[in-house]
C-alpha positions as a Markdown table, in Angstrom:
| # | Residue | x | y | z |
|---|---|---|---|---|
| 1 | Met | 116.6 | 77.4 | 93.0 |
| 2 | Cys | 112.8 | 78.2 | 93.4 |
| 3 | Gly | 110.6 | 79.1 | 90.6 |
| 4 | Ile | 108.6 | 82.1 | 91.7 |
| 5 | Glu | 107.0 | 84.1 | 89.1 |
| 6 | Val | 105.5 | 87.5 | 90.1 |
| 7 | Gln | 103.4 | 90.0 | 88.0 |
| 8 | Val | 105.1 | 93.1 | 89.2 |
| 9 | Glu | 102.4 | 95.3 | 87.7 |
| 10 | Ser | 99.7 | 93.5 | 89.7 |
| 11 | Leu | 101.8 | 93.8 | 92.8 |
| 12 | Ala | 102.2 | 97.6 | 92.3 |
| 13 | Asp | 98.5 | 98.0 | 91.6 |
| 14 | Val | 97.6 | 96.2 | 94.8 |
| 15 | Gly | 100.0 | 98.4 | 96.6 |
| 16 | Arg | 98.4 | 101.6 | 95.2 |
| 17 | Arg | 94.9 | 100.3 | 96.0 |
| 18 | Leu | 96.0 | 99.4 | 99.5 |
| 19 | Thr | 97.6 | 102.9 | 100.0 |
| 20 | Leu | 94.2 | 104.6 | 98.9 |
| 21 | Ala | 92.4 | 102.2 | 101.3 |
| 22 | Ala | 94.7 | 103.2 | 104.2 |
| 23 | Gln | 94.1 | 106.9 | 103.4 |
| 24 | Val | 90.3 | 106.3 | 103.5 |
| 25 | Ala | 90.6 | 104.3 | 106.8 |
| 26 | Gly | 92.6 | 107.2 | 108.2 |
| 27 | Asp | 90.0 | 109.7 | 107.3 |
| 28 | Ile | 87.3 | 107.6 | 108.6 |
| 29 | Glu | 89.4 | 107.1 | 111.9 |
| 30 | Lys | 89.5 | 111.0 | 112.2 |
| 31 | Leu | 85.8 | 111.4 | 111.7 |
| 32 | Trp | 84.9 | 108.8 | 114.3 |
| 33 | Ala | 87.4 | 110.2 | 116.9 |
| 34 | Ala | 85.7 | 113.6 | 116.6 |
| 35 | Pro | 84.7 | 114.7 | 120.2 |
| 36 | Asp | 81.6 | 116.2 | 119.0 |
| 37 | Leu | 80.1 | 112.7 | 118.3 |
| 38 | Leu | 80.4 | 111.9 | 122.0 |
| 39 | Ala | 79.4 | 115.3 | 123.2 |
| 40 | Gly | 76.2 | 115.0 | 121.0 |
| 41 | Ala | 75.4 | 111.6 | 122.7 |
| 42 | Arg | 75.8 | 113.2 | 126.2 |
| 43 | Asp | 73.6 | 116.1 | 125.2 |
| 44 | Cys | 70.8 | 113.6 | 124.8 |
| 45 | Gly | 70.6 | 113.4 | 128.5 |
| 46 | Asp | 70.7 | 109.7 | 129.1 |
| 47 | Glu | 74.0 | 108.3 | 130.6 |
| 48 | Gln | 73.4 | 104.7 | 129.5 |
| 49 | Phe | 73.0 | 105.9 | 125.9 |
| 50 | Ala | 76.1 | 108.1 | 126.2 |
| 51 | Gly | 78.0 | 105.2 | 127.7 |
| 52 | Ala | 76.9 | 102.8 | 124.9 |
| 53 | Ile | 78.0 | 105.5 | 122.2 |
| 54 | Ala | 81.3 | 106.0 | 124.0 |
| 55 | Arg | 82.0 | 102.2 | 124.0 |
| 56 | Phe | 80.9 | 101.9 | 120.3 |
| 57 | Leu | 83.2 | 104.8 | 119.4 |
| 58 | Leu | 86.2 | 103.4 | 121.3 |
| 59 | Thr | 85.7 | 100.0 | 119.7 |
| 60 | Trp | 85.2 | 101.4 | 116.2 |
| 61 | Gly | 88.1 | 103.8 | 116.6 |
| 62 | Tyr | 90.3 | 101.0 | 117.7 |
| 63 | Gly | 89.2 | 98.9 | 114.7 |
| 64 | Cys | 89.8 | 101.7 | 112.2 |
| 65 | Ala | 93.2 | 102.5 | 113.7 |
| 66 | Ala | 94.3 | 98.9 | 113.3 |
| 67 | Leu | 92.9 | 98.6 | 109.7 |
| 68 | His | 94.6 | 101.9 | 108.8 |
| 69 | Ala | 97.9 | 100.7 | 110.3 |
| 70 | Asp | 97.8 | 97.3 | 108.8 |
| 71 | Ala | 96.8 | 98.7 | 105.3 |
| 72 | Lys | 99.7 | 101.2 | 105.4 |
| 73 | Thr | 102.2 | 98.6 | 106.4 |
| 74 | Leu | 101.0 | 95.9 | 103.8 |
| 75 | Ala | 101.0 | 98.7 | 101.0 |
| 76 | Gly | 104.5 | 99.7 | 101.8 |
| 77 | Leu | 105.6 | 96.1 | 101.9 |
| 78 | Leu | 104.1 | 95.5 | 98.5 |
| 79 | Arg | 105.6 | 98.5 | 97.0 |
| 80 | Arg | 108.9 | 97.6 | 98.4 |
| 81 | Ala | 108.6 | 94.0 | 97.1 |
| 82 | Gly | 107.7 | 95.3 | 93.6 |
| 83 | Ala | 110.7 | 97.6 | 93.5 |
| 84 | Ile | 113.0 | 94.8 | 94.6 |
| 85 | Tyr | 111.6 | 92.5 | 91.8 |
| 86 | Leu | 112.1 | 95.2 | 89.2 |
| 87 | Asp | 115.6 | 95.8 | 90.4 |
| 88 | Val | 116.4 | 92.1 | 90.2 |
| 89 | Glu | 114.9 | 91.8 | 86.8 |
| 90 | Ser | 116.9 | 94.7 | 85.7 |
| 91 | Ala | 120.0 | 93.3 | 87.0 |
| 92 | Ile | 119.3 | 90.0 | 85.4 |
| 93 | Ala | 118.6 | 91.6 | 82.0 |
| 94 | Ala | 121.9 | 93.7 | 82.3 |
| 95 | Gly | 123.9 | 90.5 | 82.9 |
| 96 | Ala | 124.7 | 91.3 | 86.4 |
| 97 | Pro | 126.1 | 88.5 | 88.6 |
């Protein structure tokens, strides 16, 4: 038997905070994916500038999407782990085999 001790409240708190962070990352991702940003760069009239902005937006958008997905996944796993720990603790307290 391994001796693992978990602070379920802390686990739940981290899960909640990551959920909020994922929501913020999703909002930022939507803002940066807005077509008017690239259109504004094109309106400046310089193709190299517009190309640089397009590359930046593509890279930024990819990074935001990855952070958003990872934060959502990790938050879900932490919430699930916290629920499992609570279920186990309740079962032990109730004397379940």
